[in-house]
Amino acid sequence: MPTPAQAIRHEYLRHNKKFPHVWCPGCGNGIVMGALLRAIHHLELSKDEVVLTSGIGCSGRMPTYLDFNTLHTTHGRALTFATGVKLANPALNVVAIMGDGDATAIGGNHFIHAARRNLNLTAIIINNSIYGMTGGQYSPTTPFGAISTTSVYGHIEHAFSIAELAVTAGASFVARSTVYHADLIDRLIEQAMQKRGFAVVEVISNCHVQYGRRNKLGGAVDMLKQFKEQAVTVSRAEKLSPEELEGKTTIGVLVDRELPVSTEEYKKVRRRAHESGDKV
Amino acid sequence: MMSETTTPRRLLQGNEAIVHGAMAAGCRFFAGYPITPASEIAELLSILLPAADGTFIQMEDEIASMGAVIGASLAGVKSMTATSGPGFSLMQENLGFACVTETPLVIVNVMRGGPSTGLPTSPAQGDVQMARWGTHGDHPVVVLAASSVEDCFSITVKAFNISEKYRVPVILLSDEVVAHTRECVRLPAQTEIKVVDRIRPSVPPDWYKPYEGDSRGVPPMAALGDGYRHHITGLIHDEHGFPTQNRHEIERFHKRLTKKITKGFSDIQMSRGFLLEDAEIVVIAYGSVARPALRAVEDARRQGVKAGLLQLITLFPFPRGTVSTLLKQCRAALVPEMNMGQISREVQRVNQFDCAVVKHNRVDGQFITPLEIFKHLIKL
């Protein structure tokens, strides 16, 4: 008999999809995928009303395996497609799954504007600090000094902090977890999907194959242990000085605020347009 | 083409007529980014779409606009965008996605002088080959050209109909002259307009193969949320929509995409002939240039020159049959274009006869006049 957790996975994985998946053993993507499925399960959403969009990269393959309406788009553009889907059919629950390069390099403009626009969408960003699928080149979240296949002498640029970027850009809900804190991811995705407005969940993840190995961080388990040690909850972080927070990762809900949601504001636009009597 | 009934006469510019054509065809979603000389299309749709319970959104760029248009179309709503050369360049990426996922949509490209920022307020026809081949990889696409305000209405309707019927992106080329010329037109009543909608699946969801073509090679299309959950990807995919590396599936996919268009040639390839029956010289023109070309042909006839005009409405798939027949009949073909010869090369490509294909190119940002075509014509 499958365990309850397995039963949930089996309920939502595609039976007609040829496995195995493309991810390396120990990859954090599977943890995020499991959390997403549990969140959807707990929210009791029907499979038909869920749309998953993704971009390009390892994270982009996630929707392929899942039994929802799935849309694997172009690199960095998952949120633009999600915008069209949501506006065309606001009843759908639309979740965009992206990687760090996907969401903040090639898709950086779409990301900040989606946050500013504040449609009722959920964005999950798996941040493993590297371009994994293409062979380990540096991404916008690769730390200063890190080694990658395009920074073999040490990385000379500074990393984006994705969650803070989303806060500044105007998202209604912003949260962060790591793949070590799997149950927290469940709860954050659940909250994000319930939130009216643009909701972002950043998940710090491990690419031990392309990033950890080159930077002597060990294997998947070692990297998860590091995530555990580096993590500081939002409430605890408030009591720490900037110096004490150096090298730490704040986890939990960073922002949860009520803002006008453009999907709903557009209904008012339609009403005004009707009232003004402009004819086709 | 236009109605004889009681619809009022209206003074409209080409961009406005495109909007009315789109609304009549059932378009209810527009995403775009401001650009001269196409902006009036977005402006008017931002007023009309919400009044028709449709949606307008101004995106952060043209890449995003195409993404949103595809997303909306996949969700079951007829969708379009409008742009000019620089924006059209940015749209090529997701245009390829629309081709490979067979997503119906219409892109209006109001051409201006290029390359790059080029000549923002001058007419040109420099994007013709780009419209056909702009996105990477072999792909099917339909390219139409409008020459007048009346065309802007009727060809926009046709663009949507072809797009829906064949599940293919349609690019409607206009230019600065067509866009901003104001003409008095009588738009047909909605009841007189033939509107085609995509075929939805009729089988139970378990049976549905989202990329299995019907007898025409066109798969029925379910909207996201309709109960036909499936996978949509820019990767080459099998009939279920899943990525494939199987060479037989890859080849079958490409061939079906090409075949569905070739099987529709007689339906898709549109043109208009003027004074062609006994013509010895044919002028082949499209877009705004078809209008001075017609005047030049009429003037030549008055001089006793047996000239005729073929106005191409469909540029791609190139109407080889129609053009070939005329090349066989005529001793010369003059191809006036506001570019360095992008359609004349197509004409030359299908020329297997003794017909001399002569280019007439203007790339100085000015419109081609009837007089210059006439002067060139009577020398042939």
XYZ file of C-alpha atoms in Angstrom, chain A residues 87-88 266-267 269-271 273-274, chain B residues 23 26-30 45-57 77-78:
30
model
C -7.034 37.482 -17.864
C -8.826 35.291 -20.402
C -10.477 45.131 -14.708
C -14.060 44.196 -13.885
C -12.987 48.917 -16.182
C -15.534 46.794 -18.030
C -18.354 48.293 -16.008
C -16.811 50.928 -20.454
C -20.378 49.595 -20.515
C -14.123 42.899 -33.051
C -14.775 37.767 -32.380
C -11.431 38.933 -31.028
C -11.805 39.529 -27.302
C -8.214 39.826 -26.112
C -5.435 42.196 -27.018
C -9.198 48.332 -28.498
C -8.583 49.559 -24.945
C -11.960 51.302 -25.295
C -13.935 48.695 -27.239
C -12.758 45.435 -25.673
C -13.920 46.040 -22.088
C -17.261 47.247 -23.440
C -17.618 43.865 -25.162
C -16.518 41.955 -22.033
C -13.165 41.394 -23.636
C -9.738 42.254 -22.221
C -7.081 44.751 -23.162
C -3.692 44.845 -21.518
C -10.341 33.518 -26.353
C -9.600 34.868 -29.836
